[in-house]
Amino acid sequence: MAEKMVVSTPNPSPQIKKKEKHQGPMFVLKRWNAVAMWSWDVSCDTCAICKHHVMDACLRCQTDGKQEECVVVWGECNHSYHNCCMALWMQHSDKCPLCSSDWIVSRTGK
Amino acid sequence: MFHQEGIKFESKWENIALVAGKVLRQENIKKQEWWDLFQDISNVCNWDEKGAHKIHDELRQLIKQHINQIQESVLSNNDEASLLAAYIREWTRFFQQCNYLPLPFRVVEDAMRNKMAVATMKKDIDQSLIYKLMLQEWNDNIFHSIRDKIHGAAMRLVEMERSGESFDKQLVIGVRESYVNLSTDHTDPLRIYKEHFERKYLESTDNYYKAHASAYLASNGVLNYLKYADAKLAEEELRGKQYLETVKSIKSVELLKECLVRCLVDSFRDQILAECLKLITDNNIEYLRMMFMLIDRVPGAVSAILNHLEDYIYQAGLDDMRQCADTITTDPEKYVEELLKLFNRFSKLVAQAFNSDTRFLTSRDKAYKKVVNDTTVFKLELPTSRATTNKTAPESKCPELLALFCDQLLRKSPLSKKMTPQEIEEKLKNLLLVLKYVQNKDVFMKYHKSHLTRRLILEMSVDSELEENMVEWLRDIGMPVEFVNKLARMFQDIKVSEDLNQRFKENLHDQEPTTADSVNIKILNAAAWSRGSDYVPVALPTELDEYIPSVEEFYKKSHSGRKLQWHHLLSNGTVTFQNAVGTFELEVTTFQMSILFAFNQRPEDQISFESLKLATQLPDTELRRTLFSLVASAKLKLQVLKMSPAVKNAKDFDNSTNFFINQEFGIFRQGKLQKRAKLSLVGRLILTTEKAKKEEEEGIVQLRILRVQEAIVKILKMRKTVNNASLQTELVEILKNMFLPQKKMIKEQIEWLIEHKYMQRDEENINTFIYLA
Ligand SMILES: [Zn+2]
Ligand SMILES: [Zn+2]
Ligand SMILES: [Zn+2]
């Protein structure tokens, strides 16, 4: 795979192609649909507050149809939760539910 | 007033009796006589200490005499009609006077009541002692001696009417009225009517039909009998409303109906029901309707028809499925059509014969569900992991076929190409109707999701609006919310990805036309699409390999806290293939692309399996599978890739099997070799690894186990203690939208939960479970 492969231009001219017959590469890429999956970069898959998978929206966002907006928040202790769940939690406590250290947000997912 | 002192009963009674007698006989009396009667009675009561009692006793004698005369004259009639007419005439007259004669005697009553220290201020005539006395005397004398004759005669008239003779209805009605009024019992004013008229009427009706109905049935058969009974019920109800008392306080007509149902329907119930199955099988709507109406009058009897209907639907449905087994097991469209045809057939039957009565709809649903989920025509065996040692029971293939049909409709396919969106929508609605009856909806969900994944990734949906509507329709029929939400999220992801591509390309706009123009990126939510599926390594064409970091870079700019995992298993593309024959556009998976591009450097060479493994970096199983799709595509006459030596199966490749590009490759259309053509090699190639596929199937069983455990814990948490039977019922209720839990699985999971101290058995009753917090 060392040789560089040629990717076709949007409108390859057939005439040029004909001339290139037997000279150009046998297989030329015309189009590629690449697929990637994203997930939150967390060490634990489950939100310890609502017990749901962090990749699923919290229940409230699921019922409100705001799945896209339900992001994850990381604390300085490196624990992570749904941002919505943590916001509710903060109304009662300012400690991390898992390690009880003071909750300081290190970053919020986007 | 003095001169009136000394007025005695004896001096006045003769005159009182004379006038009272005239009143009783309804003879003419002068006004003065009437007023004198009041005066005389009043005087006697005032001045003669025992006057009131004497008057009362003598009046009783007077009434008795009068009644005896009436009795004689009534009984002098020989035929029953004139006897009844005379009785009714005399009674009517007497009853009129009952309201009349007591008036002058009111003082007598007052005097007697004072003595008894009863102060009743009620002046209603039916509270009057004299009124009661009159009725009592009628009752004790005339009624006692001739009542049997009277109602005997009345019932015979009714019977004559039943046999078609006509007579003066008023004769029977008059008797009834006399019985209704002839009451001295305050607590039950209609006692005499009930004991003598109503009872006789019901008895004679019962006797009549006991004889006539069985005779009719014996000589005319059950079907004619249905008509007969139906007609007689209506006829007798109408008759009863004429002859029986219908005031609200009395239930005569209801009692009559019960009596009729008993002797016309219930006594012949078995004979009637014996025809049921045949009527259903013959689709004999008219008689089924009649049978239903009749049998439904007997409390609880309808369940026999329900059972027949259920058996029939199940058997007929199954027979039908078996007969077309050849076509429907291979053609999901035919399968759904056949099931729908059955559904419509049974629904029509229930509507026409049973008025779409809810009990019958429930039976239809029950039986149809059995047909849909039956495993004799199709079987789907779910593989189980080593963790659960025993095989699960076979399941209907129905959900898998439904999902397949759904895909054929929503994908650009030979089927959907022939149809308008409206036609597709109609078929989808049919499919949803059948799906409602599927027990194991989780199997449908699994297949549906993987088909949808293919359609969205390969961009081969026939209509995006239909696709999104389908998600809502699935929600409407009660598919589990988490599942539907995931599907909705998949559509959201596709839209988000389109935006991302747009922005990414705008970002590169000022640069030279690059790879970006031919690359399309989808970045999807891992949880919604394929949680847990493995990363499969593959060598990409260099420019793609070099392109990827710039995408990642760009993605990081608009998002944070996310990690990306490329899923080349799902990615795909189009390559142009040039050989001596011509130029071909091939739609390929990224794995196929990786193999083909390995030949670019040495188009004429043979490359061994082992070398391809190095060049593509594909794992063994994926490399075999992908190579096989290139050397043995079922739809191609000439293959793109050739092998040496040839093998029949992907697992027969060994490291020294050689592969080379078919330089004579071309496409035949109607027998002619084409120099230019487009074709897809992706085909039905499953966009999942063998391992992931197996895991996914095992996953269904694993997921079911998990769901059963969750549900048991949920029930116990709520109930604290629960017995085995209600636990099973509640479990089915909770899980029914996903699957029907098997008894064995439930038992295993209960044991597991006990072992892991989630619950325990009650020490006194092993069938009771207790929640352990
Ligand atoms: Zn949460
Ligand atoms: Zn949320
Ligand atoms: Zn913490």
CSV table of C-alpha atoms in Angstrom, one decimal, chain B residues 221-475:
chain,number,residue,atom,x,y,z
B,221,GLY,CA,-83.9,-29.5,13.4
B,222,VAL,CA,-81.6,-27.0,15.2
B,223,LEU,CA,-81.4,-24.4,12.5
B,224,ASN,CA,-85.1,-23.9,12.1
B,225,TYR,CA,-85.4,-24.1,15.9
B,226,LEU,CA,-83.1,-21.1,16.2
B,227,LYS,CA,-85.5,-19.1,14.1
B,228,TYR,CA,-88.4,-20.5,16.1
B,229,ALA,CA,-86.9,-19.7,19.5
B,230,ASP,CA,-85.9,-16.2,18.3
B,231,ALA,CA,-89.4,-15.5,17.1
B,232,LYS,CA,-91.0,-16.9,20.2
B,233,LEU,CA,-88.8,-14.9,22.6
B,234,ALA,CA,-89.9,-11.7,20.9
B,235,GLU,CA,-93.5,-12.7,20.6
B,236,GLU,CA,-93.8,-13.8,24.3
B,237,GLU,CA,-92.0,-10.7,25.5
B,238,LEU,CA,-94.5,-8.6,23.7
B,239,ARG,CA,-97.4,-10.6,25.1
B,240,GLY,CA,-96.0,-10.5,28.6
B,241,LYS,CA,-95.9,-6.7,28.4
B,242,GLN,CA,-99.6,-6.7,27.7
B,243,TYR,CA,-100.7,-9.2,30.3
B,244,LEU,CA,-98.3,-8.7,33.1
B,245,GLU,CA,-98.0,-5.8,35.5
B,246,THR,CA,-95.3,-3.4,34.3
B,247,VAL,CA,-95.1,-0.9,37.1
B,248,LYS,CA,-91.4,-0.2,38.0
B,249,SER,CA,-91.6,-1.8,41.4
B,250,ILE,CA,-92.2,-5.2,39.9
B,251,LYS,CA,-90.0,-7.5,37.7
B,252,SER,CA,-92.7,-9.6,36.1
B,253,VAL,CA,-91.4,-9.1,32.5
B,254,GLU,CA,-87.9,-9.8,33.6
B,255,LEU,CA,-89.0,-13.0,35.3
B,256,LEU,CA,-90.9,-14.0,32.2
B,257,LYS,CA,-87.8,-13.4,30.0
B,258,GLU,CA,-85.8,-15.6,32.4
B,259,CYS,CA,-88.4,-18.2,32.2
B,260,LEU,CA,-88.5,-18.1,28.4
B,261,VAL,CA,-84.7,-18.2,28.1
B,262,ARG,CA,-84.7,-21.2,30.4
B,263,CYS,CA,-87.2,-23.2,28.5
B,264,LEU,CA,-86.5,-22.1,25.0
B,265,VAL,CA,-82.7,-21.8,25.1
B,266,ASP,CA,-81.0,-23.2,28.1
B,267,SER,CA,-82.9,-26.5,28.0
B,268,PHE,CA,-81.6,-27.1,24.4
B,269,ARG,CA,-78.2,-25.4,24.9
B,270,ASP,CA,-76.1,-28.5,24.1
B,271,GLN,CA,-78.0,-29.3,20.9
B,272,ILE,CA,-77.8,-25.7,19.8
B,273,LEU,CA,-74.1,-25.4,20.5
B,274,ALA,CA,-73.3,-28.6,18.8
B,275,GLU,CA,-74.0,-26.8,15.5
B,276,CYS,CA,-71.7,-23.9,16.3
B,277,LEU,CA,-68.5,-25.1,14.8
B,278,LYS,CA,-70.2,-26.1,11.6
B,279,LEU,CA,-71.9,-22.7,11.3
B,280,ILE,CA,-68.5,-21.0,11.8
B,281,THR,CA,-66.8,-23.2,9.3
B,282,ASP,CA,-69.6,-22.6,6.7
B,283,ASN,CA,-69.4,-18.9,7.5
B,284,ASN,CA,-73.2,-19.1,8.0
B,285,ILE,CA,-73.6,-15.5,9.3
B,286,GLU,CA,-77.4,-15.4,9.5
B,287,TYR,CA,-77.6,-18.4,11.8
B,288,LEU,CA,-74.5,-17.6,13.8
B,289,ARG,CA,-76.0,-14.2,14.6
B,290,MET,CA,-79.2,-15.9,15.8
B,291,MET,CA,-77.3,-18.5,17.8
B,292,PHE,CA,-75.2,-15.7,19.4
B,293,MET,CA,-78.3,-13.6,20.3
B,294,LEU,CA,-80.0,-16.6,21.8
B,295,ILE,CA,-77.1,-18.2,23.7
B,296,ASP,CA,-76.0,-14.8,25.0
B,297,ARG,CA,-79.2,-14.6,26.9
B,298,VAL,CA,-78.1,-17.5,29.1
B,299,PRO,CA,-75.6,-16.1,31.6
B,300,GLY,CA,-72.1,-17.5,30.9
B,301,ALA,CA,-73.2,-19.7,28.0
B,302,VAL,CA,-71.4,-17.6,25.4
B,303,SER,CA,-68.0,-18.8,26.4
B,304,ALA,CA,-68.8,-22.1,24.5
B,305,ILE,CA,-69.1,-20.1,21.3
B,306,LEU,CA,-66.0,-18.2,22.1
B,307,ASN,CA,-64.1,-21.4,22.5
B,308,HIS,CA,-65.3,-22.7,19.2
B,309,LEU,CA,-64.3,-19.5,17.5
B,310,GLU,CA,-60.9,-19.5,19.0
B,311,ASP,CA,-60.3,-23.2,18.0
B,312,TYR,CA,-61.6,-22.4,14.6
B,313,ILE,CA,-59.4,-19.3,14.0
B,314,TYR,CA,-56.3,-21.1,15.3
B,315,GLN,CA,-56.9,-24.2,13.2
B,316,ALA,CA,-58.0,-22.4,10.0
B,317,GLY,CA,-55.1,-19.9,10.4
B,318,LEU,CA,-52.6,-22.7,10.8
B,319,ASP,CA,-54.0,-24.8,7.9
B,320,ASP,CA,-53.8,-21.7,5.7
B,321,MET,CA,-50.2,-21.1,6.7
B,322,ARG,CA,-49.3,-24.7,6.1
B,323,GLN,CA,-50.9,-24.7,2.7
B,324,CYS,CA,-48.9,-21.7,1.5
B,325,ALA,CA,-45.8,-22.6,3.5
B,326,ASP,CA,-43.7,-22.9,0.3
B,327,THR,CA,-44.3,-19.3,-0.8
B,328,ILE,CA,-44.5,-17.6,2.6
B,329,THR,CA,-41.4,-19.0,4.2
B,330,THR,CA,-39.4,-17.5,1.4
B,331,ASP,CA,-41.4,-14.4,0.6
B,332,PRO,CA,-42.0,-12.0,3.5
B,333,GLU,CA,-44.5,-10.0,1.5
B,334,LYS,CA,-46.6,-13.0,0.8
B,335,TYR,CA,-46.4,-14.0,4.4
B,336,VAL,CA,-47.6,-10.7,5.7
B,337,GLU,CA,-50.3,-10.6,3.0
B,338,GLU,CA,-51.5,-14.1,4.0
B,339,LEU,CA,-51.6,-13.1,7.7
B,340,LEU,CA,-53.5,-10.0,6.9
B,341,LYS,CA,-55.9,-11.9,4.8
B,342,LEU,CA,-56.6,-14.2,7.7
B,343,PHE,CA,-57.0,-11.2,10.1
B,344,ASN,CA,-59.5,-9.6,7.8
B,345,ARG,CA,-61.4,-12.8,7.3
B,346,PHE,CA,-61.7,-13.4,11.1
B,347,SER,CA,-62.5,-9.7,11.8
B,348,LYS,CA,-65.3,-9.8,9.2
B,349,LEU,CA,-66.7,-12.9,10.8
B,350,VAL,CA,-66.7,-11.3,14.2
B,351,ALA,CA,-68.2,-8.1,12.9
B,352,GLN,CA,-71.0,-9.8,11.0
B,353,ALA,CA,-71.9,-12.6,13.2
B,354,PHE,CA,-71.1,-11.2,16.6
B,355,ASN,CA,-71.5,-7.5,16.2
B,356,SER,CA,-67.8,-7.0,17.0
B,357,ASP,CA,-68.7,-7.8,20.6
B,358,THR,CA,-65.6,-7.1,22.7
B,359,ARG,CA,-65.6,-10.7,24.1
B,360,PHE,CA,-65.4,-12.0,20.5
B,361,LEU,CA,-62.7,-9.5,19.5
B,362,THR,CA,-60.7,-10.7,22.5
B,363,SER,CA,-61.1,-14.3,21.3
B,364,ARG,CA,-60.1,-13.3,17.8
B,365,ASP,CA,-57.0,-11.6,19.2
B,366,LYS,CA,-56.1,-14.5,21.4
B,367,ALA,CA,-56.4,-17.1,18.6
B,368,TYR,CA,-54.8,-14.8,16.0
B,369,LYS,CA,-51.9,-14.3,18.3
B,370,LYS,CA,-51.4,-18.0,18.5
B,371,VAL,CA,-51.4,-18.3,14.7
B,372,VAL,CA,-48.8,-15.4,14.4
B,373,ASN,CA,-46.6,-16.9,17.0
B,374,ASP,CA,-46.9,-20.5,16.1
B,375,THR,CA,-43.8,-22.4,15.6
B,376,THR,CA,-44.9,-25.3,13.5
B,377,VAL,CA,-44.6,-23.5,10.2
B,378,PHE,CA,-41.6,-21.4,11.0
B,379,LYS,CA,-39.0,-21.8,13.6
B,380,LEU,CA,-36.4,-19.5,14.9
B,381,GLU,CA,-33.9,-20.9,17.2
B,382,LEU,CA,-32.1,-18.5,19.3
B,383,PRO,CA,-28.5,-19.5,20.1
B,384,THR,CA,-27.6,-19.3,23.7
B,385,SER,CA,-24.2,-18.5,25.2
B,386,ARG,CA,-22.4,-21.0,27.4
B,387,ALA,CA,-23.7,-19.3,30.5
B,388,THR,CA,-27.1,-20.6,29.9
B,389,THR,CA,-26.6,-24.3,29.3
B,390,ASN,CA,-30.0,-25.2,27.9
B,391,LYS,CA,-31.4,-24.4,24.6
B,392,THR,CA,-34.4,-22.0,24.5
B,393,ALA,CA,-37.7,-23.1,23.1
B,394,PRO,CA,-38.0,-22.5,19.4
B,395,GLU,CA,-39.8,-19.2,18.5
B,396,SER,CA,-41.9,-18.1,15.5
B,397,LYS,CA,-39.9,-16.7,12.7
B,398,CYS,CA,-42.6,-14.1,12.2
B,399,PRO,CA,-40.8,-11.1,13.8
B,400,GLU,CA,-37.8,-11.8,11.6
B,401,LEU,CA,-39.9,-12.0,8.4
B,402,LEU,CA,-41.8,-8.8,9.4
B,403,ALA,CA,-38.6,-7.0,9.8
B,404,LEU,CA,-37.4,-8.3,6.4
B,405,PHE,CA,-40.6,-7.2,4.7
B,406,CYS,CA,-40.3,-3.8,6.3
B,407,ASP,CA,-36.8,-3.5,4.9
B,408,GLN,CA,-37.9,-4.5,1.4
B,409,LEU,CA,-40.5,-1.7,1.6
B,410,LEU,CA,-38.3,1.0,2.9
B,411,ARG,CA,-35.2,0.2,1.0
B,412,LYS,CA,-34.6,0.9,-2.7
B,413,SER,CA,-35.6,-2.6,-3.7
B,414,PRO,CA,-37.2,-4.3,-6.7
B,415,LEU,CA,-40.4,-4.3,-4.6
B,416,SER,CA,-40.4,-0.7,-3.5
B,417,LYS,CA,-39.5,0.6,-6.9
B,418,LYS,CA,-42.9,-0.6,-8.2
B,419,MET,CA,-44.8,1.2,-5.5
B,420,THR,CA,-45.9,4.8,-4.7
B,421,PRO,CA,-45.2,6.1,-1.2
B,422,GLN,CA,-48.9,5.7,-0.5
B,423,GLU,CA,-48.8,2.1,-1.4
B,424,ILE,CA,-45.8,1.5,0.7
B,425,GLU,CA,-47.4,3.3,3.6
B,426,GLU,CA,-50.5,1.0,3.3
B,427,LYS,CA,-48.3,-2.1,3.4
B,428,LEU,CA,-46.4,-0.8,6.4
B,429,LYS,CA,-49.6,-0.2,8.2
B,430,ASN,CA,-50.6,-3.8,7.5
B,431,LEU,CA,-47.3,-5.0,8.8
B,432,LEU,CA,-47.7,-3.0,12.0
B,433,LEU,CA,-51.1,-4.6,12.5
B,434,VAL,CA,-49.5,-8.0,12.4
B,435,LEU,CA,-46.6,-6.9,14.5
B,436,LYS,CA,-49.0,-5.9,17.3
B,437,TYR,CA,-49.7,-9.6,17.7
B,438,VAL,CA,-46.1,-10.7,17.8
B,439,GLN,CA,-45.1,-12.0,21.2
B,440,ASN,CA,-41.4,-11.5,20.9
B,441,LYS,CA,-41.1,-8.0,19.7
B,442,ASP,CA,-37.5,-7.9,20.8
B,443,VAL,CA,-36.6,-10.1,17.9
B,444,PHE,CA,-38.3,-7.7,15.5
B,445,MET,CA,-36.5,-4.8,17.1
B,446,LYS,CA,-33.2,-6.4,16.7
B,447,TYR,CA,-33.7,-7.1,13.0
B,448,HIS,CA,-35.4,-3.9,12.3
B,449,LYS,CA,-32.6,-1.9,13.8
B,450,SER,CA,-30.0,-3.7,11.8
B,451,HIS,CA,-31.9,-3.2,8.6
B,452,LEU,CA,-32.4,0.5,9.4
B,453,THR,CA,-28.7,0.8,10.1
B,454,ARG,CA,-27.9,-0.6,6.6
B,455,ARG,CA,-30.4,1.7,5.0
B,456,LEU,CA,-29.1,4.8,6.6
B,457,ILE,CA,-25.4,4.0,6.3
B,458,LEU,CA,-25.7,2.9,2.7
B,459,GLU,CA,-28.1,5.7,2.0
B,460,MET,CA,-30.6,3.5,0.3
B,461,SER,CA,-33.9,4.5,1.9
B,462,VAL,CA,-36.7,4.8,-0.5
B,463,ASP,CA,-38.3,7.8,1.3
B,464,SER,CA,-36.9,9.6,4.3
B,465,GLU,CA,-40.4,10.8,5.4
B,466,LEU,CA,-41.7,7.3,5.4
B,467,GLU,CA,-38.7,6.2,7.4
B,468,GLU,CA,-39.3,8.8,10.1
B,469,ASN,CA,-43.1,8.2,10.1
B,470,MET,CA,-42.4,4.5,10.7
B,471,VAL,CA,-40.6,5.4,13.9
B,472,GLU,CA,-43.7,7.2,15.2
B,473,TRP,CA,-45.9,4.3,14.1
B,474,LEU,CA,-43.8,1.9,16.1
B,475,ARG,CA,-44.2,4.2,19.0
